[in-house]
XYZ file of C-alpha atoms in Angstrom:
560
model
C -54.646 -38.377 -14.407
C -55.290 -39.940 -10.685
C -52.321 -41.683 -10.404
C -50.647 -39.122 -12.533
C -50.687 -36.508 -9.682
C -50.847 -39.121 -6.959
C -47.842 -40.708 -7.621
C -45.658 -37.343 -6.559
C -48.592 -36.101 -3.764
C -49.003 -39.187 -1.638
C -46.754 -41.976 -0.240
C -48.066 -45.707 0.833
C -50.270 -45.702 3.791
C -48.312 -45.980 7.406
C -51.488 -44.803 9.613
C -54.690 -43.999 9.425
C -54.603 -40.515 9.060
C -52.031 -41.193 6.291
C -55.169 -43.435 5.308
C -57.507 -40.977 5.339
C -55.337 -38.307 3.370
C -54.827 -40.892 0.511
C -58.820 -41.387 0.266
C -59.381 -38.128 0.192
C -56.839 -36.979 -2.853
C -58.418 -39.849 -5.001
C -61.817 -38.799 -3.712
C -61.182 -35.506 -5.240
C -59.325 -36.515 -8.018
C -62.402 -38.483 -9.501
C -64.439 -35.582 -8.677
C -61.978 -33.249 -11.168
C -62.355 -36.646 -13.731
C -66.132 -36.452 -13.905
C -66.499 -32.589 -14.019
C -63.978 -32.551 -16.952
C -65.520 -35.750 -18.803
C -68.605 -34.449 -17.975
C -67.888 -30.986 -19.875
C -66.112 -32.853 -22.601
C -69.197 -34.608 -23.580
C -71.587 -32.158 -23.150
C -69.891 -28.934 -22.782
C -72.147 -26.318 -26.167
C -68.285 -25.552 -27.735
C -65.174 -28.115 -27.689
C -62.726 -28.415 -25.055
C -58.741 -27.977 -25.717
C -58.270 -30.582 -22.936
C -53.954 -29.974 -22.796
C -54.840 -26.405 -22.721
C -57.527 -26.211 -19.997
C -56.494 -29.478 -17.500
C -52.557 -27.841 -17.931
C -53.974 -24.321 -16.757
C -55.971 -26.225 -13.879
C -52.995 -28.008 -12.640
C -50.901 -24.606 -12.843
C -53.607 -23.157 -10.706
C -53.392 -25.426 -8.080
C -49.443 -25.727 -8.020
C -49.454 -21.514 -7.864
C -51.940 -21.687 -4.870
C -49.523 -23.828 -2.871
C -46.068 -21.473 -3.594
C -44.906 -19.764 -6.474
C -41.609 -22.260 -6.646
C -44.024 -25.387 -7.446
C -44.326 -25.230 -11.372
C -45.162 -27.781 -13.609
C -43.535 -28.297 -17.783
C -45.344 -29.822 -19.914
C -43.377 -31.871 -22.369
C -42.051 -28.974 -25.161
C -41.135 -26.751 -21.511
C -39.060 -29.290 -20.035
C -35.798 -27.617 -21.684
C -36.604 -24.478 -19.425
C -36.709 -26.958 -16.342
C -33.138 -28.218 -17.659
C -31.619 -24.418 -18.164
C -32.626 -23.570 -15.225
C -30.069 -26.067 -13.373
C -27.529 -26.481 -15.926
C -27.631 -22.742 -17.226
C -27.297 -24.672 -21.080
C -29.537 -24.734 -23.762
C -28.845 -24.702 -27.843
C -29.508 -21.631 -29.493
C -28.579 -17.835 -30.468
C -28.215 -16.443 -27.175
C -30.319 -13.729 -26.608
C -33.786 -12.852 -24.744
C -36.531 -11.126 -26.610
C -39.579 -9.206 -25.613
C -42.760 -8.267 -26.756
C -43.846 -4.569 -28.459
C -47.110 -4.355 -28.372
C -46.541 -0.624 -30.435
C -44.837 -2.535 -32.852
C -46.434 -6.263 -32.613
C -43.800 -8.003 -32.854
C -40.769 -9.482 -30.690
C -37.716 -7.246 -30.001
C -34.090 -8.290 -29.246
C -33.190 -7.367 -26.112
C -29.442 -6.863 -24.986
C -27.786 -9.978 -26.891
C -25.281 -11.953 -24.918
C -22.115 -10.435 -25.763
C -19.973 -13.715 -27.239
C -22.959 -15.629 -28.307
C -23.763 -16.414 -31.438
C -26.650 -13.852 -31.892
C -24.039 -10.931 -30.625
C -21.696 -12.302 -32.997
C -23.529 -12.677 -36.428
C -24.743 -8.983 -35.900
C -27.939 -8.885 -33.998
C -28.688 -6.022 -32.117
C -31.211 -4.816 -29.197
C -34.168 -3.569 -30.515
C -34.164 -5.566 -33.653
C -37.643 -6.353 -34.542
C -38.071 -9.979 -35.619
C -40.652 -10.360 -38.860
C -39.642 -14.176 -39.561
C -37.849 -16.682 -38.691
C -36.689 -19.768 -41.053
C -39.135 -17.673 -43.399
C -42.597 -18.333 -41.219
C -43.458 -14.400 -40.562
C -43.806 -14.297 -36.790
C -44.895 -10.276 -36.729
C -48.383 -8.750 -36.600
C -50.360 -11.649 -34.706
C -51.985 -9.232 -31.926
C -51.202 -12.171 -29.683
C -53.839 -12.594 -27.172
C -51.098 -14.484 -24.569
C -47.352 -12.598 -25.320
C -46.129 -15.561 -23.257
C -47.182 -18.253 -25.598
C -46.012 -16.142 -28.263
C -42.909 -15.392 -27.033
C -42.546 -18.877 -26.420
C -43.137 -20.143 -29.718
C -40.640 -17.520 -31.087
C -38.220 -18.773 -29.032
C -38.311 -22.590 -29.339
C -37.644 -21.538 -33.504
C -35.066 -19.456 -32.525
C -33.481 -22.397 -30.344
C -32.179 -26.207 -32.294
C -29.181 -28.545 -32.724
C -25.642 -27.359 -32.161
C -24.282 -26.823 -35.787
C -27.963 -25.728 -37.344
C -28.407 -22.627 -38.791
C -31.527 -20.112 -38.089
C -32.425 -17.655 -40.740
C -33.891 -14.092 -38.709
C -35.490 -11.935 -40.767
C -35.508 -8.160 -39.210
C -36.172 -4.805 -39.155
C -33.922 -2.399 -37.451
C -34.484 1.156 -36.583
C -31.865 3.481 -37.506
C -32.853 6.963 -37.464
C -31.732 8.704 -34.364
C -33.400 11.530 -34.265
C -37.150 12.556 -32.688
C -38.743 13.553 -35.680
C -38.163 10.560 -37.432
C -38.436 8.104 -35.068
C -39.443 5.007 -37.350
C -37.164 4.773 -40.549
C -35.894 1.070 -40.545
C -33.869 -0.897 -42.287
C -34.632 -4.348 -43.434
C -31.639 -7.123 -42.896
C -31.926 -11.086 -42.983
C -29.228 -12.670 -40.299
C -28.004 -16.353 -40.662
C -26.794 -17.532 -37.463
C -25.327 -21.127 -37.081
C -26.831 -22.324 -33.031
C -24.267 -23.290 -30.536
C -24.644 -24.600 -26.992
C -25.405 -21.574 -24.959
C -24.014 -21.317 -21.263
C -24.138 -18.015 -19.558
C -21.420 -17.419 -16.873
C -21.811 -17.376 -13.760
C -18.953 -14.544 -12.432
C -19.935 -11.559 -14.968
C -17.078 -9.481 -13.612
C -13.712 -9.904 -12.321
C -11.423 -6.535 -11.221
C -9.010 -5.731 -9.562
C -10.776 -2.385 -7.356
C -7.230 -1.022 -5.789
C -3.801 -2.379 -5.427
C -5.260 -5.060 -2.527
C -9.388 -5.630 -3.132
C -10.396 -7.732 -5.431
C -13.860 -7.688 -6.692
C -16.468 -10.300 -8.118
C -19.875 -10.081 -9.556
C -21.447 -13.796 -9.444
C -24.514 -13.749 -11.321
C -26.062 -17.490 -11.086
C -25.780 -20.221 -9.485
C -25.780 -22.991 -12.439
C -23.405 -26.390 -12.414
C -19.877 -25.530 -12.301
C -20.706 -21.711 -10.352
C -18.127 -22.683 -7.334
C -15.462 -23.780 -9.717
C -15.889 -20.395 -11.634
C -15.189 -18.553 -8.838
C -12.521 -20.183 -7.282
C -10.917 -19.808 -10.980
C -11.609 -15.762 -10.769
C -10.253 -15.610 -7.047
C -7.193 -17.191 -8.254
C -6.988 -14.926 -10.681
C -7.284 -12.273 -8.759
C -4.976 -13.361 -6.172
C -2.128 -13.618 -8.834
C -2.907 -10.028 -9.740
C -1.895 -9.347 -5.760
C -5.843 -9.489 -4.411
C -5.360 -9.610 -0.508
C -8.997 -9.213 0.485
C -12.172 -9.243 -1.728
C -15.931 -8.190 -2.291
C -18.578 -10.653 -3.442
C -21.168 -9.345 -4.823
C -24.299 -11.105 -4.355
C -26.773 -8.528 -5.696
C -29.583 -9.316 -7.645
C -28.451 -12.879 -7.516
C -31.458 -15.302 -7.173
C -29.809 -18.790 -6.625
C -29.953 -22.083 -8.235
C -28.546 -25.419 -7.263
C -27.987 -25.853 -3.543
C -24.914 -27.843 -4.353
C -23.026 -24.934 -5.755
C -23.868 -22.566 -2.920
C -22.283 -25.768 -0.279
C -18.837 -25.582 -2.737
C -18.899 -21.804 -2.623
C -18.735 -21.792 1.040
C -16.023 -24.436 1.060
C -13.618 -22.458 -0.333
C -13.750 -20.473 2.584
C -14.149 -22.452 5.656
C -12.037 -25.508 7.044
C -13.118 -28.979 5.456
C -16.418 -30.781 6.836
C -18.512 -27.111 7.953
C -21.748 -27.316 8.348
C -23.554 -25.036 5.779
C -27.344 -25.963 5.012
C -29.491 -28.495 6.954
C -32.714 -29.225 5.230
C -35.875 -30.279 6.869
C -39.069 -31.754 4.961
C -42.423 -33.199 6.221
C -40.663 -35.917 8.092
C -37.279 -36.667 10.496
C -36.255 -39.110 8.271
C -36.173 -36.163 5.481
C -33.691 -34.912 7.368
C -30.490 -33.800 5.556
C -26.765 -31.670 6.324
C -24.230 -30.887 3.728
C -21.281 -29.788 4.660
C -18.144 -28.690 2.999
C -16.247 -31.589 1.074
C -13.209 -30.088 0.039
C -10.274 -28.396 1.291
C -10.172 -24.705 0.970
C -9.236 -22.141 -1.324
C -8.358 -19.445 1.888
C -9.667 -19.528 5.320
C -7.887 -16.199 6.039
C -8.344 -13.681 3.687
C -10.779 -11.199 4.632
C -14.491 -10.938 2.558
C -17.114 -8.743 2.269
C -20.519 -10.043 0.462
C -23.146 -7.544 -0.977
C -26.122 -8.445 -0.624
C -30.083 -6.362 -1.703
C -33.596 -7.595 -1.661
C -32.831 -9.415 -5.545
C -30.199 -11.911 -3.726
C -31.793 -14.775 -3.033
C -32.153 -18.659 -2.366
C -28.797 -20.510 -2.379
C -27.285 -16.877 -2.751
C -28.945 -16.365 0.861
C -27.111 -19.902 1.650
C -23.892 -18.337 0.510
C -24.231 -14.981 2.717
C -26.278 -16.460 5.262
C -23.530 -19.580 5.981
C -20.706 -16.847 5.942
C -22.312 -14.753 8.001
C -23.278 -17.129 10.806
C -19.447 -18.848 10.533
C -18.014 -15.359 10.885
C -15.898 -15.762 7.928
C -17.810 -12.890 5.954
C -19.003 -9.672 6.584
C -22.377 -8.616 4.990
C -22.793 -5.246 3.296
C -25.814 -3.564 1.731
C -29.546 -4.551 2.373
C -31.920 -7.313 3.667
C -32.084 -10.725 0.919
C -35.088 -11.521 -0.303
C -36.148 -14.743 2.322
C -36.196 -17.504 0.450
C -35.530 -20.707 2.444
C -37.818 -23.529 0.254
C -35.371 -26.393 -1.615
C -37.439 -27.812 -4.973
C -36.979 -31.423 -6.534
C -37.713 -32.032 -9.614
C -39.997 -35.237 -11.137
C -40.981 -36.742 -14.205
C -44.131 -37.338 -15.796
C -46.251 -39.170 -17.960
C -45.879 -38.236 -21.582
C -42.381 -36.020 -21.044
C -43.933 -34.057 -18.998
C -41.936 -32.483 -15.497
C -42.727 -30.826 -11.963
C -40.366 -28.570 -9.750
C -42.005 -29.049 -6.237
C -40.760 -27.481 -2.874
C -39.431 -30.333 -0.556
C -38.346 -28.650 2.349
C -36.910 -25.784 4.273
C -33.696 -25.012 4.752
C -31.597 -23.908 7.908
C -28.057 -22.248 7.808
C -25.290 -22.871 10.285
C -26.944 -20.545 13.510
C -29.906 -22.536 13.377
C -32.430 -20.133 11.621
C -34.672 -20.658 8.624
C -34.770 -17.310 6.588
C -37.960 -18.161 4.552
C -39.885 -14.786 4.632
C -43.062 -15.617 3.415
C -45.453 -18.320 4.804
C -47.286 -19.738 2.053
C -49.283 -22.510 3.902
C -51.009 -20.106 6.017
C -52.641 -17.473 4.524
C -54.347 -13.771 5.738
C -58.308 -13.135 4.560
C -56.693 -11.422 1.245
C -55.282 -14.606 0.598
C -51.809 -13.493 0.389
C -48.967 -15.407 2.019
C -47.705 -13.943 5.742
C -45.226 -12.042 6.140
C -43.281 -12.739 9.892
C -43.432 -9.530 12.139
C -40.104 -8.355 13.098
C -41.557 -8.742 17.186
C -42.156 -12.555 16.658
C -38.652 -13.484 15.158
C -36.165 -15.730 16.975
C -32.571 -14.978 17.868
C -29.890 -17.086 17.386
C -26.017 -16.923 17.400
C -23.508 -17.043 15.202
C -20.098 -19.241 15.801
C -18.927 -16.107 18.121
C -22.104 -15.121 19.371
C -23.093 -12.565 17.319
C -26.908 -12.145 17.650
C -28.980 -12.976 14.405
C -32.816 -13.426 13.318
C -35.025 -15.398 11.378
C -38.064 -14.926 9.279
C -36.940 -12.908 6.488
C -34.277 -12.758 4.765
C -30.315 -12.022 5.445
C -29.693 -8.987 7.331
C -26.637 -7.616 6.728
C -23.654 -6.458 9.454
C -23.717 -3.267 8.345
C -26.396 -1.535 5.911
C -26.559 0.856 3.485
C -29.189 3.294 2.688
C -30.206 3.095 -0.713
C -30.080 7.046 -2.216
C -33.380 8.837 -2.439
C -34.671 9.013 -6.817
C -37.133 10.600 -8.147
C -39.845 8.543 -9.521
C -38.523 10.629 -12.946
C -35.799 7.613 -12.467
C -37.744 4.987 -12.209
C -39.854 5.220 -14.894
C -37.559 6.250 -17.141
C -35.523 2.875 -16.101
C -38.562 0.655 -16.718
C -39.676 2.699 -19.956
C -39.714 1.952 -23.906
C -38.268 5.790 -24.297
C -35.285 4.576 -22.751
C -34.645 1.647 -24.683
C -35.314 3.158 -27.980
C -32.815 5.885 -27.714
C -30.184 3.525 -26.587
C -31.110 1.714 -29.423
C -31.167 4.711 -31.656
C -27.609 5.701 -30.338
C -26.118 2.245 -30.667
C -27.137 2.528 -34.610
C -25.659 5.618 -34.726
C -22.882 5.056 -33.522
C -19.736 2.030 -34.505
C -18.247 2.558 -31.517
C -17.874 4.209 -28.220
C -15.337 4.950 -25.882
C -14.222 2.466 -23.364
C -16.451 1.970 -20.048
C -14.044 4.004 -17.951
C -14.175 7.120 -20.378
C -17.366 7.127 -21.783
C -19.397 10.252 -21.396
C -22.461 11.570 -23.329
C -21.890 15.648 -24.036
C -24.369 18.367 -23.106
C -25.401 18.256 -26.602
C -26.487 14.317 -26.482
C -28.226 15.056 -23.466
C -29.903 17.207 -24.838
C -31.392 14.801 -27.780
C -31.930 12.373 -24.869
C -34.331 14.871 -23.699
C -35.625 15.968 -27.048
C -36.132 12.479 -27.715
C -38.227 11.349 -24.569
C -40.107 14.455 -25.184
C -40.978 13.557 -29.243
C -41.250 10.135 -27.800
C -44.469 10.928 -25.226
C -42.463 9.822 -22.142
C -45.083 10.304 -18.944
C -44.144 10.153 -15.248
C -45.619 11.039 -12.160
C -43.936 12.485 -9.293
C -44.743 11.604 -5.457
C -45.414 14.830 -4.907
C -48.461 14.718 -7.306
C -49.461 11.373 -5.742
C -49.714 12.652 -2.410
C -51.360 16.008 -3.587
C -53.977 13.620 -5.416
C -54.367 11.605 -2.156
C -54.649 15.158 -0.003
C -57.062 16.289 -2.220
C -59.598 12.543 -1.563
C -58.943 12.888 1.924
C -60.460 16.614 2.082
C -63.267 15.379 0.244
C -63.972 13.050 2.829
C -63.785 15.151 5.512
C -65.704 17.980 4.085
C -62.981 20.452 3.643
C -62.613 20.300 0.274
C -65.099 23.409 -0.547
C -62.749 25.455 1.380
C -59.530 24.306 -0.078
C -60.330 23.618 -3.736
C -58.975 26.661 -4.707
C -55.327 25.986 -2.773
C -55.455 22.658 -4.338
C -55.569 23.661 -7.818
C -52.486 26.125 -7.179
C -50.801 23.621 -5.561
C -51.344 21.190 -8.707
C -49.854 23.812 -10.905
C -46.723 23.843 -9.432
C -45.863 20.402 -8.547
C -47.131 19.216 -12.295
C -43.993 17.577 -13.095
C -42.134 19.814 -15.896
C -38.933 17.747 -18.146
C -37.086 20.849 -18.286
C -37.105 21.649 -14.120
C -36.470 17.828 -13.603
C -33.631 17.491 -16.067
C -31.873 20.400 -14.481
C -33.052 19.321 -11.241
C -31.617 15.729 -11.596
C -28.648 15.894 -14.274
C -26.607 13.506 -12.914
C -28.718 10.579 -12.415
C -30.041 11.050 -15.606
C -26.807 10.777 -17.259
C -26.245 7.598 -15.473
C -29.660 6.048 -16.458
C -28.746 7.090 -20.410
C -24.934 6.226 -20.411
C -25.582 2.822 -18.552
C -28.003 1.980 -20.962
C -25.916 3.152 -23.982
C -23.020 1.016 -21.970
C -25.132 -1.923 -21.652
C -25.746 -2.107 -25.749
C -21.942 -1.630 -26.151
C -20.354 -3.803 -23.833
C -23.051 -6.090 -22.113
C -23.880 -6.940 -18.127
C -20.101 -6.679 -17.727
C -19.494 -3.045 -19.331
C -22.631 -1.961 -17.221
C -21.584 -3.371 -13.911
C -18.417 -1.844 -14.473
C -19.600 1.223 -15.196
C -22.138 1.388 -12.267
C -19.514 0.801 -9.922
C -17.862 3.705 -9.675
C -20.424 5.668 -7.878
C -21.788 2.900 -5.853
C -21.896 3.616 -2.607
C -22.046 -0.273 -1.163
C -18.920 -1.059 -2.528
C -17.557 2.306 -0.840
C -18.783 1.303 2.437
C -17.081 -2.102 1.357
C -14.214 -0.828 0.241
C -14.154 1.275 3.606
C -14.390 -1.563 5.807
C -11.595 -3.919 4.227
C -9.588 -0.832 4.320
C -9.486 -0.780 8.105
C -8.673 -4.103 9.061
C -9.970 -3.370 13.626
C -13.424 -2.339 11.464
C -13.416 -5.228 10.113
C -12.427 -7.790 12.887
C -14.779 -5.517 15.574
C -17.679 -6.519 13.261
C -17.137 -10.386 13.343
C -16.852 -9.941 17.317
C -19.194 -10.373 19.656
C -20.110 -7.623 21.482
């Protein structure tokens, strides 16, 4: 195990402090080796040494960042589809129910094999290749998962037999009748795309949704631009949202089609000068003219902060919508003895200005132990190619930002609940077919099962306004006031107790959004919901309003 580790921690001796570091990592190495040999000979029960060494080494690698990961031989395929975006198998994520104790299809990838044979979200898996995979009570849903998934996965050509149970009664007071199918599905090499949606959004803007950043991402869009162009696209939005990266490579392309031939985009820095290293742009470009607005939130990420970032500081871009997430750590990747793999972070990573945008500092820590965050007040300015004023340590800011619109927390737990997904599910069983993305509308009387069924269903919320009540009411204690106020208190909590029938009425429209994107989703995939979500979205509005008035736009890339 010493000169497993050592062999990617430590490089030959040049100095003695170099020296003295190398002594010390074998020092402590041998110390791990006699603890664990020590327990393995005398420890009262027996030791699952894989098991308890591979949860010491993830340990350590999560104390240094949360990008450092190691695979262990059967995980090195997730190391691969992480980079390559390919793996053999059905095509669809799962999830675990703990109501029903079992693993649940999730939104099958619309032209994958899964999607294609007839599998459906919510479809509860009971066996696979007839091994009965339901009803364990898992103790780890990860490992479970896991194994689920690696039976669902195999060769190109191979054929998986899913045994399932589906729910198809719709309404609330039958809420578990199920119907019990067996699905053959022959496994194909699965590659996700990278550009979800292409559309034209008027007569001139064109509009992309880029997902990923897997091999072949920069060709995919320049093939959608194209596209687009031939459809009479004269200026377009790329949306970054939600997107959290992948290979650097791809982001350096993606800029490329923008800028002249031989721009700098990334410079990354390691431990030492002579890790050193600047790509630039290799090939000639798609369109150094054409005006572009990115989208960006706090889900866009990594080389999809290289791709905003790089346009940003070139001037060739402008940035709409809200802060990236501040990622700015590049990982290798190394083998290891007996198939087994590490993902390590090598260095940072500096766009064009200058600037790092890595938000989090994970070698120094505060007394919680959590990484640092860098205040706002100690943040460096630097300049873009026309002297625009920009900042490090966190993140992309954009040129012009958005304010995201005020929800109820009704919203968000509704979007993160199992009510939700069951009645989409329940409706998509229901239901052959639905009307196309730019028609579809539930009626008052569907919304009104919707409700019905979160109600039957025992969907729970809180709203702020109880929060902060509940808070009030501590801080009162504290102070001694609560004798006085009790009584105001428990009027107070009477009203703001959060009632379905007030907030339904109270927040209609959103809630039809939440249930028709999900029903959307189900019908039509990412693609059907994007497209459906973009209609009232107010980023691409301010997007739209920008390209729309071409001094806007050219005032922004000024300096000023």
């Amino acid at each position: 195990m010493s000169a497993l580790l050592l062999c990617c921690l430590i490089t030959p001796a040049k100095s003695l402090a170099q020296s003295a570091y190398n002594f010390e990592a074998t020092k402590q190495l041998e110390i791990f080796n006699a603890a664990y040999n020590s327990l393995h000979l005398n420890y009262v029960d027996s030791l699952d040494a894989k098991k308890r060494i591979g949860e010491a080494l993830n340990y350590m690698l999560g104390q240094i960042d949360p990008y450092t990961e190691y695979y262990a031989k059967e995980n090195t395929e997730d190391l691969k589809v992480l980079s390559t975006g390919k793996y053999a198998g059905i095509g669809s994520p799962i999830v675990y129910r703990r109501d029903f104790d079992c693993a649940v299809f999730s939104n099958p990838y619309h032209d994958m094999p899964a999607y294609r044979y007839g599998v459906r979200s919510g479809d509860r898996i009971i066996a696979v290749d007839g091994k009965t995979v339901s009803g364990e009570h898992p103790a780890d849903t990860q490992d479970y998962l896991s194994d689920i998934t690696d039976r669902l996965r195999g060769e190109p050509g191979t054929t998986v037999s899913v045994a399932l149970q589906r729910p198809v009664t719709p309404t609330a007071e039958s809420p578990d009748t199920v119907q019990n199918l067996t699905i053959n599905i022959v496994r194909e090499q699965i590659r996700r795309p990278n550009v979800i949606v292409e559309k034209m959004l008027d007569e001139t803007v064109g509009y992309t949704y880029l997902v990923g950043y897997t091999e072949g991402a920069a060709d995919e869009l320049k093939t959608h631009i194209q596209s687009l162009k031939s459809q009479g696209m004269k200026s377009l939005i790329l949306d970054l949202r939600g997107n959290g990266g992948g290979l650097l490579d791809e982001a350096v392309k993606m800029v490329g089609l923008f800028v002249k031939r031989g721009s700098e985009v990334v410079t990354m820095r390691g431990r030492g000068d002579e890790t050193k290293e600047t790509l630039y742009t290799q090939a000639s470009p798609l369109d150094r003219s054409m005006p572009i607005v990115v989208l960006t939130d706090y889900g866009t990420a990594s080389a999809a902060e290289i791709t905003s970032g790089a346009l940003q500081d070139l001037d060739r871009a402008v940035i709409v919508g809200n802060r990236t997430y501040g990622k700015g750590l590049v990982q290798h990747s190394c083998s290891l003895p007996y198939g087994g793999a590490m993902k390590y972070t090598v260095a940072k990573y500096y766009i064009p200005s200058g600037r790092c945008i890595q938000a989090l500092d994970y070698a120094h820590r505060g007394d919680d132990g959590q990484p640092l965050h860098l205040p706002d007040s100690l943040c460096k300015t630097f300049h873009t190619a026309a002297g625009r004023l920009v900042r490090d340590g966190g993140g992309i800011t954009p040129d012009l930002i958005v304010k995201q619109d005020t929800m109820p927390s009704l919203i968000a737990y509704l979007q993160y609940s199992t009510q939700l997904f069951d009645w989409g599910v329940a409706y998509q069983n229901s239901h052959s077919s639905i009307a196309p993305t730019e028609s579809f509308r539930l009626s008052s009387d569907e919304m009104a099962d919707f409700k019905a069924f979160l109600e039957s269903h025992g969907f729970k919320y809180d709203n702020q306004s109880r929060q902060n009540l509940n808070n009030l009411r501590q801080w009162a204690h504290a102070e001694g006031y609560d004798a006085d106020s009790s009584e105001l208190f428990d009027q107070l909590e009477k009203v703001l107790t959060h009632n379905l029938d007030h907030d339904f009425a109270r927040w209609e429209d959103a809630l039809r959004e939440t249930a028709e994107s999900e029903i959307i989703a189900n019908f039509y995939g990412d693609a059907g919901e994007t497209l459906y979500n973009l209609k009232n979205d107010p980023v691409v509005k301010e997007a739209l309003a920008v390209l729309h008035d071409p001094d806007r736009y050219a005032n922004i890339l000024k300096k000023q």
